[in-house]
Coordinates of C-alpha atoms in Angstrom, one line a residue:
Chain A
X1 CA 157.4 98.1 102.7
X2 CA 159.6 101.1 102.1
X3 CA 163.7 100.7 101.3
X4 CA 166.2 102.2 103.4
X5 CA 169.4 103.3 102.0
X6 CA 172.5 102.3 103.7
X7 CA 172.5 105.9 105.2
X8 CA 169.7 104.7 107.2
X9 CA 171.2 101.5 108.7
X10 CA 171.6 101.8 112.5
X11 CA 171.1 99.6 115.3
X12 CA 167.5 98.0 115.9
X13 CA 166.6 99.0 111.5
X14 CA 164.3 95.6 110.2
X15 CA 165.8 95.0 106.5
X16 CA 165.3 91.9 104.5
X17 CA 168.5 89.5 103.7
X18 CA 167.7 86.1 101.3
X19 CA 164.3 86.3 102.0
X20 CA 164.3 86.2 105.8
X21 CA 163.9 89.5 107.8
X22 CA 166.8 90.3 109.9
X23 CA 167.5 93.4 112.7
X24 CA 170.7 95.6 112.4
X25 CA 172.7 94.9 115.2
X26 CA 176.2 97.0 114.3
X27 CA 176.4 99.1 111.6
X28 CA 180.2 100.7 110.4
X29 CA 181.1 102.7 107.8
X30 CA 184.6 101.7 105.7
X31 CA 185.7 104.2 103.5
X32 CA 189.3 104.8 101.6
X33 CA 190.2 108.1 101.1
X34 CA 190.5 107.4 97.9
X35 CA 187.6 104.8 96.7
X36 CA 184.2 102.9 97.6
X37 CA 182.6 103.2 100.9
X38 CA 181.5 100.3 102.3
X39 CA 179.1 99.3 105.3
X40 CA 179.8 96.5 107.7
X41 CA 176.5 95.5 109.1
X42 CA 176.3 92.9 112.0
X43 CA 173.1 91.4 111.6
X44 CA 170.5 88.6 113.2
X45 CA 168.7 86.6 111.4
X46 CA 165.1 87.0 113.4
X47 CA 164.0 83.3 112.3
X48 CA 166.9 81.0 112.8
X49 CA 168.3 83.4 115.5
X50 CA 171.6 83.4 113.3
X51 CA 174.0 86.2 113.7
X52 CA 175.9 87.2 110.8
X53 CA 178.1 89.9 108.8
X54 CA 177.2 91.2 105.3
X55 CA 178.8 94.0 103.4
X56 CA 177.6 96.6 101.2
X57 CA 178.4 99.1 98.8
X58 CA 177.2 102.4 100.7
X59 CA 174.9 104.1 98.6
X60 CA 172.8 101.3 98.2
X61 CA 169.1 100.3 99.0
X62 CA 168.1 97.6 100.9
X63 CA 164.1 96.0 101.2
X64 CA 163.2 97.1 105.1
X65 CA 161.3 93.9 106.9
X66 CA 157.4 94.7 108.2
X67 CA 158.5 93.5 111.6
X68 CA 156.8 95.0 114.7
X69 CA 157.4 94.0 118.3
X70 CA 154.1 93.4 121.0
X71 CA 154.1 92.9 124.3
X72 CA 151.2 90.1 124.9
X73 CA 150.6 87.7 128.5
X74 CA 150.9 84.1 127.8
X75 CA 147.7 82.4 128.2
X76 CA 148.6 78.5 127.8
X77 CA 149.4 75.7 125.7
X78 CA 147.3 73.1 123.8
X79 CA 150.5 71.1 122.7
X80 CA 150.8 72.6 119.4
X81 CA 150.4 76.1 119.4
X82 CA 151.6 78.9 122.7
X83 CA 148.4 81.5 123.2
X84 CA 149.1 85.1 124.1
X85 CA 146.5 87.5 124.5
X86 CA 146.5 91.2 124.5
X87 CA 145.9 92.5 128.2
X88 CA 144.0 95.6 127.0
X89 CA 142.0 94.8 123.4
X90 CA 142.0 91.1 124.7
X91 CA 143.0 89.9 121.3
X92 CA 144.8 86.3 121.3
X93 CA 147.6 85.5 119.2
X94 CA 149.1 81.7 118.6
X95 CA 152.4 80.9 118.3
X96 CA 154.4 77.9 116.9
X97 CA 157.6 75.6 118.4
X98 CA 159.6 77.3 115.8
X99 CA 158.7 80.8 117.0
X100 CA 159.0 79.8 120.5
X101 CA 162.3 77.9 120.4
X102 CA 164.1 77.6 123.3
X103 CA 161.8 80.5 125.2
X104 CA 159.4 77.9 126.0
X105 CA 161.3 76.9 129.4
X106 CA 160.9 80.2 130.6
X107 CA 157.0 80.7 129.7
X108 CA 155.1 80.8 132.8
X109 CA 151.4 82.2 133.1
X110 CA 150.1 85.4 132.8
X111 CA 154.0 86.8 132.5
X112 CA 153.8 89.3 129.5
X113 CA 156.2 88.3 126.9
X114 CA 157.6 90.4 123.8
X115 CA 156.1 88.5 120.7
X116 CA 158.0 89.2 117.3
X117 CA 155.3 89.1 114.2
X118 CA 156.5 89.8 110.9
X119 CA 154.0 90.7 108.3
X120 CA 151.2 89.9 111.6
X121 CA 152.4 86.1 112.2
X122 CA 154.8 85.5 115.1
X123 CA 158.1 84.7 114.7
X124 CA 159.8 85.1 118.0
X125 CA 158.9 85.2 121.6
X126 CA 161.1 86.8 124.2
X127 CA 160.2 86.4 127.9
X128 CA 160.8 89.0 130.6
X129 CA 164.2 89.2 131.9
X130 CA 163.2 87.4 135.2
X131 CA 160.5 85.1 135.7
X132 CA 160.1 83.1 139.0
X133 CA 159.5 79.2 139.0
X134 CA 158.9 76.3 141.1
X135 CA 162.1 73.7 141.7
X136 CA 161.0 70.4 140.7
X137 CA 163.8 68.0 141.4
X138 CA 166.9 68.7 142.7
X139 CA 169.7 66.9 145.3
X140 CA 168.8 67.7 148.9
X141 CA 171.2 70.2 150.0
X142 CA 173.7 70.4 153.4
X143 CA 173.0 71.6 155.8
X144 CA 175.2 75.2 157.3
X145 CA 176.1 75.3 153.3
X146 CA 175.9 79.4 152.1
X147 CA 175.8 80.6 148.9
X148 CA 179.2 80.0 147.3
X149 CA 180.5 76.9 146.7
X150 CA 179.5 75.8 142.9
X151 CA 176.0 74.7 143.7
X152 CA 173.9 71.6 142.3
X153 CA 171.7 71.3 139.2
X154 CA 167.9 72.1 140.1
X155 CA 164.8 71.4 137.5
X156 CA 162.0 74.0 137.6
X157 CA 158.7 73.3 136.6
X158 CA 158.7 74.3 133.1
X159 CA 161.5 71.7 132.5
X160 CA 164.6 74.1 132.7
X161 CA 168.1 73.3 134.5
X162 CA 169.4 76.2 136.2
X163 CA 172.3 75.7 139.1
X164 CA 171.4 76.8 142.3
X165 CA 173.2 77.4 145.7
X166 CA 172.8 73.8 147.9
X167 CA 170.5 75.7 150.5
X168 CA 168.2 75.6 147.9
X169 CA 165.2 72.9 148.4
X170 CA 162.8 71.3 146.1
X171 CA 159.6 73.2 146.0
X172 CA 160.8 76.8 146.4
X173 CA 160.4 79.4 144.3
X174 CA 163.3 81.0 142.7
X175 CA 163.9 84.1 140.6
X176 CA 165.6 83.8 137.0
X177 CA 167.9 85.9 134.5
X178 CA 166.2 84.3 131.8
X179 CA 168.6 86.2 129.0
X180 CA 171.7 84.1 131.3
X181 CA 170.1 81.1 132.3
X182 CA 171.3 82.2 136.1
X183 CA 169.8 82.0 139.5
X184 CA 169.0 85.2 140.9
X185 CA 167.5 84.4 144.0
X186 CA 165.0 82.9 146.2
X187 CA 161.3 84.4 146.3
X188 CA 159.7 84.0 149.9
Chain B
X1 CA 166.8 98.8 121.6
X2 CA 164.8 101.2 123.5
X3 CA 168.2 101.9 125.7
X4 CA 170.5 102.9 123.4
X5 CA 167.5 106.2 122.1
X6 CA 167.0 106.5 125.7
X7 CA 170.7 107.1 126.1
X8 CA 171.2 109.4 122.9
X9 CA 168.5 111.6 124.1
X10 CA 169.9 111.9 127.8
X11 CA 173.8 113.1 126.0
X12 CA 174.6 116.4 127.2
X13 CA 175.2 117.6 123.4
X14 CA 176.1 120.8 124.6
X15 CA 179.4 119.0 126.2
X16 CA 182.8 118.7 124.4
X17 CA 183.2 114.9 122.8
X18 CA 186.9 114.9 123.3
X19 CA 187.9 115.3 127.0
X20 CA 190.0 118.4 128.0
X21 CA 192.9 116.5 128.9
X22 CA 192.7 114.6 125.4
X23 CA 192.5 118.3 123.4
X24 CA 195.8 119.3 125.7
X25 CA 197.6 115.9 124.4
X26 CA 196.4 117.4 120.8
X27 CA 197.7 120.1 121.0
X28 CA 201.1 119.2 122.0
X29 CA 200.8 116.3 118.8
X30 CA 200.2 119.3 116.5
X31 CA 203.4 121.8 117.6
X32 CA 205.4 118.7 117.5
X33 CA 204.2 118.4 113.8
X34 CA 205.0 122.4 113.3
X35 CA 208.2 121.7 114.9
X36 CA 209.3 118.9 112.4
X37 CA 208.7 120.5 109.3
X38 CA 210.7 123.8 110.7
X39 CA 213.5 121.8 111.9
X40 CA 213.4 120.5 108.0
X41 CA 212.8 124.2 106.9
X42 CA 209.5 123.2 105.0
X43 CA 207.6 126.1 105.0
X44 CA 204.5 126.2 106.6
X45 CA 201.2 128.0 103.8
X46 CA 197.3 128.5 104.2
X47 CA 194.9 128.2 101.3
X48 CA 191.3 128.7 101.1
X49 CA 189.0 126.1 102.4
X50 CA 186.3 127.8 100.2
X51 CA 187.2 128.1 96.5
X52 CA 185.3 128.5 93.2
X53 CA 186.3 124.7 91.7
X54 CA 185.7 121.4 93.3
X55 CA 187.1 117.8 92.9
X56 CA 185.7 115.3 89.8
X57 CA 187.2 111.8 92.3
X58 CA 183.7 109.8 91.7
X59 CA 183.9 108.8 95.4
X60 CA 184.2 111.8 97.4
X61 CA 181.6 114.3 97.6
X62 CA 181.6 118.4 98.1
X63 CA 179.8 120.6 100.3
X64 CA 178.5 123.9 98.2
X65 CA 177.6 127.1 98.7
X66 CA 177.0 130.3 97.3
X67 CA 178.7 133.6 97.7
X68 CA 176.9 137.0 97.4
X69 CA 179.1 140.1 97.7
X70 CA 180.2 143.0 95.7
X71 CA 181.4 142.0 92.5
X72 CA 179.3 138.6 92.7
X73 CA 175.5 140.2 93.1
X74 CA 174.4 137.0 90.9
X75 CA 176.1 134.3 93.8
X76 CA 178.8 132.7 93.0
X77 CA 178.9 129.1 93.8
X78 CA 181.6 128.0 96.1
X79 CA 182.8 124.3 97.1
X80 CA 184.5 123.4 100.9
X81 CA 187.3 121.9 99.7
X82 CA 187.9 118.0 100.0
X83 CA 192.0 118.6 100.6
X84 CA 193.8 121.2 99.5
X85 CA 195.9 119.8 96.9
X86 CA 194.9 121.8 94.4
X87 CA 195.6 124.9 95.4
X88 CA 199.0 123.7 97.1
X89 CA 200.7 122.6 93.8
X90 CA 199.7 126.4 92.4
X91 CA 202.0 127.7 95.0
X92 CA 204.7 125.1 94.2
X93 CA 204.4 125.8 90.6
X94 CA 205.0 129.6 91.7
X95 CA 208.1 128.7 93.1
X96 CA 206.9 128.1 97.1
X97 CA 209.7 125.2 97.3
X98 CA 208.4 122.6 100.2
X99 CA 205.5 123.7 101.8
X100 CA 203.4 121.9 104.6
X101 CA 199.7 122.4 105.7
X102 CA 197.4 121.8 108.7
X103 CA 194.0 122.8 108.0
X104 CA 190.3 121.8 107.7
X105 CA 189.5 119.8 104.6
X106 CA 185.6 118.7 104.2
X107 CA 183.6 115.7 102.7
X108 CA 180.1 115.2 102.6
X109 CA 178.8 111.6 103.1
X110 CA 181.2 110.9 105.4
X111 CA 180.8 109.6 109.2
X112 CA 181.1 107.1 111.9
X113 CA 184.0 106.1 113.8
X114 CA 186.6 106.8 111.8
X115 CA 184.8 109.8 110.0
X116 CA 183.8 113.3 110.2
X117 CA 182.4 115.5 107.5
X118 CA 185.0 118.2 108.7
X119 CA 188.1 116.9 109.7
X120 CA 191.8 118.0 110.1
X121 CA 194.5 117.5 107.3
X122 CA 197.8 117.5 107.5
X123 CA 199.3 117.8 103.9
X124 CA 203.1 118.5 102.6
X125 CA 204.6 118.5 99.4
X126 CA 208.6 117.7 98.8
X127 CA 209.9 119.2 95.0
X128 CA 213.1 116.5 94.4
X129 CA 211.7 113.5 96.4
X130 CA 210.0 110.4 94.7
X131 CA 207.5 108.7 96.5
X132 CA 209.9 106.4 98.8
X133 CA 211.7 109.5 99.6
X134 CA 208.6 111.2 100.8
X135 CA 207.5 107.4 102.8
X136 CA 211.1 108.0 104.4
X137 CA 209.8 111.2 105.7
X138 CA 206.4 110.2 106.9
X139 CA 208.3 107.0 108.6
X140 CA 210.5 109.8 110.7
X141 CA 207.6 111.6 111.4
X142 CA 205.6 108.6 112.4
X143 CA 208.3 107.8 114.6
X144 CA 208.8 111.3 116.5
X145 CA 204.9 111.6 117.3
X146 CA 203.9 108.1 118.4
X147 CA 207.7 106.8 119.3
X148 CA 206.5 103.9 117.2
X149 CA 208.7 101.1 115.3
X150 CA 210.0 101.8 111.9
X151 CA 208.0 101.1 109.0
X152 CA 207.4 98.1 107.0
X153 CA 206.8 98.6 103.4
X154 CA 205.0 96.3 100.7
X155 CA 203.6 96.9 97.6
X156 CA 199.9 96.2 96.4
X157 CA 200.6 93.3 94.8
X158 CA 202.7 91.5 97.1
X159 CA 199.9 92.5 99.9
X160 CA 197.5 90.8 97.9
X161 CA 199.8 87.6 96.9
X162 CA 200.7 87.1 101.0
X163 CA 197.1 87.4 102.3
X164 CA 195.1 86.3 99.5
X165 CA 196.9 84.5 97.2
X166 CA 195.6 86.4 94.1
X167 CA 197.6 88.8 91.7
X168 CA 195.8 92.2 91.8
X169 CA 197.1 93.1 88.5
X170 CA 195.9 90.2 86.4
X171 CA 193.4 88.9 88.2
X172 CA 190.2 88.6 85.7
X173 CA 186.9 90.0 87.0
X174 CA 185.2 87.2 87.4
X175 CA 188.2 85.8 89.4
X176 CA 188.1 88.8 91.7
X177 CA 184.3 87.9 92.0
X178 CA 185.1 84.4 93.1
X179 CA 187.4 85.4 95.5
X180 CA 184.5 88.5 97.3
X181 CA 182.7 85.3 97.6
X182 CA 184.6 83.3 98.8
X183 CA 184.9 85.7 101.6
X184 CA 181.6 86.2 102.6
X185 CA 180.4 89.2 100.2
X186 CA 179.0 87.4 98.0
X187 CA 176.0 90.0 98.0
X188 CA 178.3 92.8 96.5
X189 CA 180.2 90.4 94.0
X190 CA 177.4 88.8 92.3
X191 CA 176.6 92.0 90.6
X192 CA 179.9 94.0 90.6
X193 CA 181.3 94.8 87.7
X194 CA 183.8 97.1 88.3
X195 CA 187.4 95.3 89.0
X196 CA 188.5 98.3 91.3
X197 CA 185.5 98.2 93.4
X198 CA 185.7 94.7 94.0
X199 CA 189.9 95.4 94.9
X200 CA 189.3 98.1 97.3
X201 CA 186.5 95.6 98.8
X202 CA 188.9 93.0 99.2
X203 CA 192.2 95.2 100.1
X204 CA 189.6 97.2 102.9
X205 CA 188.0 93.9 103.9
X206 CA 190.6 91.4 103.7
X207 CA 194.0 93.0 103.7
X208 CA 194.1 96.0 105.4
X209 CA 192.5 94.0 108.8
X210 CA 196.0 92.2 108.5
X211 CA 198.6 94.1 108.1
X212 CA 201.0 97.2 110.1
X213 CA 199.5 95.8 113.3
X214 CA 202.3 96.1 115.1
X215 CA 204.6 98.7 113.2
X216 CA 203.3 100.8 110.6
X217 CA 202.8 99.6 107.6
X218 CA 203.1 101.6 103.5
X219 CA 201.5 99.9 100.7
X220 CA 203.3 101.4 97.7
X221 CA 202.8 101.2 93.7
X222 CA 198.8 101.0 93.9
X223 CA 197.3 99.9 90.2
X224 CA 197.0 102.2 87.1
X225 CA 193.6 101.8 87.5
X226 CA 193.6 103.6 90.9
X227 CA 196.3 106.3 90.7
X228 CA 194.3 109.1 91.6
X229 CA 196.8 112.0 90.8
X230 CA 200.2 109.9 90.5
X231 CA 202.4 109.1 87.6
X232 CA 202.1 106.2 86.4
X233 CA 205.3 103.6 87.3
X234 CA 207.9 104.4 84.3
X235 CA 209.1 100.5 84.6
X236 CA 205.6 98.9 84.9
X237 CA 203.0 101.1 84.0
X238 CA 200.2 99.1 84.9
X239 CA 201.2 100.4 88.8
X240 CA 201.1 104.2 89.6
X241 CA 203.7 106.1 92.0
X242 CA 200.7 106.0 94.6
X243 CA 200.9 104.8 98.1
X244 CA 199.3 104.7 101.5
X245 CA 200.0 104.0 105.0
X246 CA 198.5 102.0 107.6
X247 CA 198.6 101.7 111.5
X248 CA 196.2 99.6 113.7
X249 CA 193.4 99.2 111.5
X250 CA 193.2 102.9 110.3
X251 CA 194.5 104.2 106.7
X252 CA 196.4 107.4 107.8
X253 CA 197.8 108.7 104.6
X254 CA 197.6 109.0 100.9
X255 CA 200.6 110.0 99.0
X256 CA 202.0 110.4 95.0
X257 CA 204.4 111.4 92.7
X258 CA 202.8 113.7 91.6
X259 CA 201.4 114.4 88.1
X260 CA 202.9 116.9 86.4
X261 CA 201.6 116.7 83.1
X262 CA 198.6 119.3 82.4
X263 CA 196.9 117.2 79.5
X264 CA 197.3 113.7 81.1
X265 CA 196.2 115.9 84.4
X266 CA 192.8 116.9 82.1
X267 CA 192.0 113.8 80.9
X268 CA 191.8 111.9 84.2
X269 CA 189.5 114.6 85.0
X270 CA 187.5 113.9 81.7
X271 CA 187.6 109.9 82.9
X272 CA 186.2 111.0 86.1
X273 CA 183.4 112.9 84.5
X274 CA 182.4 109.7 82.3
X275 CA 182.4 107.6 85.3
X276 CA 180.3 110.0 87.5
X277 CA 177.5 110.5 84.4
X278 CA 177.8 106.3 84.2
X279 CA 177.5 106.3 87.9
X280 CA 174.2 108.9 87.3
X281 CA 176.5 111.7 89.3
X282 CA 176.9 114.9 88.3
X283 CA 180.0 115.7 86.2
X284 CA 182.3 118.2 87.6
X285 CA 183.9 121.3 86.1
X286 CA 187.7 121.0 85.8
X287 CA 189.7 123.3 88.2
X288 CA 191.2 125.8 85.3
X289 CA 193.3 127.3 88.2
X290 CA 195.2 124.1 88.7
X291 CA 195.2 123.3 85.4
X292 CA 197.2 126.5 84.2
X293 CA 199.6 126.1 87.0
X294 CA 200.2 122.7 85.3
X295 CA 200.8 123.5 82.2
X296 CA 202.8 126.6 83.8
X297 CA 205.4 123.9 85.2
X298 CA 204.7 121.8 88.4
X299 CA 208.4 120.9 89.3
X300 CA 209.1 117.1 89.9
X301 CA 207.7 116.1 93.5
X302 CA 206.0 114.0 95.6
X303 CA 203.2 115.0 98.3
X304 CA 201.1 113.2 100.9
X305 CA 197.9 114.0 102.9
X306 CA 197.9 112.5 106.6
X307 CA 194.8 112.5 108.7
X308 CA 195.8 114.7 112.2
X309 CA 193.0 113.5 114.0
X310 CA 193.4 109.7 112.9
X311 CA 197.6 110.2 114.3
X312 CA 195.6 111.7 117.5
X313 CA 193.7 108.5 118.4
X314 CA 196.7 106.1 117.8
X315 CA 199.0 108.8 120.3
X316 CA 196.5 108.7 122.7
X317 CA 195.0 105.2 122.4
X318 CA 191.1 106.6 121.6
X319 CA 189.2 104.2 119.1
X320 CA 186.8 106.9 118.1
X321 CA 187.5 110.2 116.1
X322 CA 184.8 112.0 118.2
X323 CA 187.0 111.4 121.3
X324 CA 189.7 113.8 119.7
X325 CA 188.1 116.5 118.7
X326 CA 186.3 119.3 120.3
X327 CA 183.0 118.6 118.5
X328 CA 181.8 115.8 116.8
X329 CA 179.5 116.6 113.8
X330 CA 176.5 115.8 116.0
X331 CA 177.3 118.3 118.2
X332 CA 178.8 120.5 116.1

């Protein structure tokens, strides 16, 4: 993998930190007039998720990470591993609890998902921004309530808690922000 | 991710970064400037941005060309120049008395959001005044352009002892290396070995995050090690007549008394040289020019270099350089 020189850093750049491959988040430049430059990198640790800064002497070269994103449709699960395939060479790739983390409440079938692989084996699975899922339990609501008021806990199929609004009934379909957590709306 | 190039590509580059109304505010900033040193009868000078010597500073870089003309059919090289000290103290030593500046000074490898390669100086230079003299000044004209409160002073080493507990000047290196740790660059400090990299990573870091937050703040008497072109402290030599100021998380000037001694003059250029061939740089040739004008007679002063476009943003509240001037280098 090639090295990137600190002139390089920028947001979205794959570099390697301890081992672990992280992405650039924030990259600034400290200089003195009179001494060392520095860069100020705001970095995410792609494994544990961790976000972090580090400092280094500008000038320097840093190990880039072979990281590569791919969008792939999750297939299912047989307990251990989560299946994605690739919609167009039909190629399948598996995916651990660790590389899922907590995505796995928003996995639902056939949605294509971002997977992470670094040096080809996943690391990280993003789901689309909204995905739409069943309510499996939730209080029944009043009646004449709106939208509004500060709603009620609801569980969804895959096992996620998201609040709704009290109109909302067990067995519908609702739409969620799945980088908030938030209920979007209803689907008819 | 695939926003943000999205975004860059749609940027009108052909568009001014600063807005109009910002470049009017500017411009009323820099006749105030002109305004203070008449008032003060400091006469305003211009001196080439392009001259035939450079700087040897190890951390600042030069922008070259090469001039072809009559009387120069071989090219003569030519460096933008990095500030332009040099050629200011010739015209003191010539007899100029005070004498102010506002020009373009240039520096490769520099950019970002307190950065560009081609930026506006403002630089004066006071024969009679030591360097708390000269602060006095830059306090007064702090004051008149951003009707900000009066200046708190420190020096290095009580900046250090208040916000990290450590004596800059006798800290060892490996206690300086602790302390980087300590603070989360632990990447730099376990293979620094330079004491003055690992201050200027603490002091950029560490100190300078803390301090002239809410009045501006001069850090005076900065080591031996780092005097740049000061004298060195006649009381405590291991400290240099150097200082800088400081205002909301920007350094906005560098000031000394100045050298005036032509052979210590040429053998800080000579260290220079030895660091830059350690550091695998280029050595660069001593300005001669200068040099003579030292050993001419540079009378007794003290000088300063203040960033114009840095004072802009703090007058008019903008937190990037590229929203005060016309073009930024990427659209330059």
């Amino acid at each position: 993998m090639a090295n990137y020189s600190t002139n390089e850093f920028k947001g979205g750049l794959k570099i390697m930190i301890d081992g672990e491959p992280c992405s650039i988040l924030e990259n600034e430049v400290v200089k003195p007039g009179k001494g060392q430059a520095f860069n100020r990198v705001k970095i995410r640790k792609l494994i544990s998720g961790k976000v972090l800064e580090k400092t280094f002497k500008s000038g320097e070269s840093v190990e880039g990470a072979d990281v590569m994103d791919t969008d792939l449709a999750y297939l299912y699960t047989d307990g251990e591993f989560w299946h994605f395939m690739n919609n167009e060479t039909f190629e399948q790739i598996a995916a651990d609890e660790k590389a899922l983390g907590d995505s796995v409440k928003w996995l639902v079938e056939n949605d294509v998902c971002t997977i992470t692989l670094w040096n080809g084996s996943p690391i990280a699975v993003t789901p689309p921004n909204f995905v739409e899922l069943e309510i499996t339990e939730t209080d029944p609501g009043l009646k004449g309530d709106t939208a509004g008021t500060g709603g009620k806990p609801a569980t969804l199929s895959t096992g996620a808690v998201v609040r709704v609004p009290l109109f909302v009934q067990i067995g519908e379909v609702i739409k969620v922000d799945t980088r908030s957590g938030e209920y979007v709306s209803r689907v008819k | 991710m695939s926003h943000a190039i999205s975004d860059t590509a749609s940027e009108c580059l052909w568009a001014p970064s600063a807005s109009i109304d910002t470049l009017r505010q500017r411009a009323a900033i820099v006749s105030k400037i002109r305004m203070f040193f008449a008032e003060r009868e400091v006469l305003e000078v211009e001196t080439p941005s392009l001259a035939q010597a450079s700087v040897t500073d190890v951390h600042l870089a030069t922008f070259s060309t090469t001039f072809v003309g009559p009387g120069h059919a071989a090219g003569t090289p030519l460096y933008l120049q990095t500030s332009p000290e040099f050629a200011m103290k010739r015209l003191l030593a010539a007899g100029s008395g005070a004498i102010y500046q506002i020009g373009k000074a240039f520096r490769n490898e520099e950019s970002g959001r307190h950065h560009n390669p081609e930026f506006t100086m403002l630089e004066w230079y006071r024969p009679g005044f030591d360097e708390f003299a000269l602060m006095a000044e830059v306090d007064a004209l702090m004051q008149a352009i951003l009707d900000c409160p009066k200046a708190e002073s420190l020096s290095y080493q009580q900046a250090f002892i208040q916000h990290l507990s450590i004596d800059p000047l006798t800290a060892s290196l490996n206690e300086l290396r602790l302390l980087a740790c300590q603070r989360g660059h632990e990447h730099i400090a376990k293979q620094e070995q330079h004491r003055d990299t690992l201050l200027q990573l603490l002091f950029c870091m560490e100190v300078e995050p803390l301090i002239g937050q809410q009045a501006p703040c001069f850090v005076y008497h900065f080591p031996a090690s780092q005097a740049a072109l000061a004298q060195l402290n006649a009381e405590d030599p291991r400290v240099a007549g150097r200082f800088e100021l400081y205002y909301r998380g920007m350094e906005l000037a560098n000031g000394f008394n100045e050298l005036t001694d032509e052979v210590e003059q040429s053998a800080r250029f000579d260290e220079d040289n030895a660091l830059r061939t350690a550091m695998g740089l280029s050595p660069v040739g001593k300005d001669a020019r200068f040099l003579a004008a030292l050993a001419q007679g540079l009378p007794a002063c003290a000088g300063v270099a203040l960033g114009v476009d840095r004072l802009v943003m703090l007058a008019t509240g903008k937190t990037q350089l590229k929203e005060v001037i016309a073009f930024d280098i990427d659209r330059a």
